[in-house]
CSV table of C-alpha atoms in Angstrom, one decimal:
chain,number,residue,atom,x,y,z
A,78,UNK,CA,-154.1,158.9,-31.9
A,79,UNK,CA,-152.4,160.5,-34.8
A,80,UNK,CA,-152.3,158.9,-38.2
A,81,UNK,CA,-149.1,157.1,-39.2
A,82,UNK,CA,-148.7,159.3,-42.2
A,83,UNK,CA,-148.7,162.4,-40.0
A,84,UNK,CA,-145.9,161.0,-37.8
A,85,UNK,CA,-143.7,159.4,-40.4
A,86,UNK,CA,-143.9,160.5,-44.0
A,87,UNK,CA,-140.7,160.2,-46.0
A,88,UNK,CA,-140.8,160.9,-49.7
A,89,UNK,CA,-140.9,157.2,-50.7
A,90,UNK,CA,-144.2,156.7,-48.8
A,91,UNK,CA,-146.0,159.7,-50.3
A,92,UNK,CA,-149.2,158.8,-52.2
A,93,UNK,CA,-148.9,158.3,-55.9
A,94,UNK,CA,-151.7,158.5,-58.6
A,95,UNK,CA,-151.8,154.7,-59.0
A,96,UNK,CA,-152.1,153.6,-55.4
A,97,UNK,CA,-151.9,154.8,-51.8
A,98,UNK,CA,-148.4,154.6,-50.2
A,99,UNK,CA,-149.8,153.0,-47.0
A,100,UNK,CA,-152.8,150.7,-46.9
A,101,UNK,CA,-155.7,152.1,-45.0
A,102,UNK,CA,-155.6,149.2,-42.5
A,103,UNK,CA,-151.8,149.4,-41.8
A,104,UNK,CA,-150.9,148.9,-38.2
A,105,UNK,CA,-147.8,149.3,-36.1
A,106,UNK,CA,-145.8,146.1,-35.7
A,107,UNK,CA,-143.4,144.7,-33.1
A,108,UNK,CA,-140.1,143.1,-33.9
A,109,UNK,CA,-139.0,139.8,-32.3
A,110,UNK,CA,-135.3,139.6,-31.5
A,111,UNK,CA,-134.2,136.3,-29.8
A,112,UNK,CA,-131.9,136.4,-26.9
A,113,UNK,CA,-128.2,135.7,-27.4
A,114,UNK,CA,-127.4,132.1,-26.4
A,115,UNK,CA,-123.7,132.8,-25.9
A,116,UNK,CA,-122.5,135.4,-23.6
A,117,UNK,CA,-118.8,135.1,-24.5
A,118,UNK,CA,-117.2,138.5,-25.3
A,119,UNK,CA,-113.8,139.9,-26.2
A,120,UNK,CA,-111.9,142.1,-23.8
A,121,UNK,CA,-112.5,145.8,-24.3
A,122,UNK,CA,-109.2,146.3,-26.2
A,123,UNK,CA,-109.7,143.2,-28.4
A,124,UNK,CA,-113.3,144.3,-29.1
A,125,UNK,CA,-112.1,147.7,-30.3
A,126,UNK,CA,-109.5,146.1,-32.4
A,127,UNK,CA,-111.9,143.6,-34.0
A,128,UNK,CA,-114.9,146.0,-34.3
A,129,UNK,CA,-117.2,143.9,-32.1
A,130,UNK,CA,-117.2,142.4,-28.6
A,131,UNK,CA,-119.0,139.3,-29.7
A,132,UNK,CA,-116.9,136.5,-31.3
A,133,UNK,CA,-119.9,135.1,-33.2
A,134,UNK,CA,-120.2,138.5,-35.0
A,135,UNK,CA,-116.5,138.6,-36.0
A,136,UNK,CA,-116.8,137.8,-39.7
A,137,UNK,CA,-113.8,138.0,-42.0
A,138,UNK,CA,-114.1,140.5,-44.8
A,139,UNK,CA,-113.6,138.8,-48.1
A,140,UNK,CA,-114.3,141.7,-50.5
A,141,UNK,CA,-112.1,142.7,-53.4
A,142,UNK,CA,-110.4,146.0,-54.1
A,143,UNK,CA,-112.0,148.2,-56.7
A,144,UNK,CA,-109.7,148.9,-59.6
A,145,UNK,CA,-109.7,152.4,-61.0
A,146,UNK,CA,-110.7,152.9,-64.6
């Protein structure tokens, strides 16, 4: 099996003089994603309009407009 560093080595993981970028005992991990409890979905057209087909993910954007200097 190849070393993790050989397969995936972006610049932020490269070794530095102070410490190794990845611990010697690093292992591959597995994510846990729970199943969705609600299967309610929007229609195709409503999903395209809202940006999601899942009503629970339809969050209102409350950001502010950036003013130019």
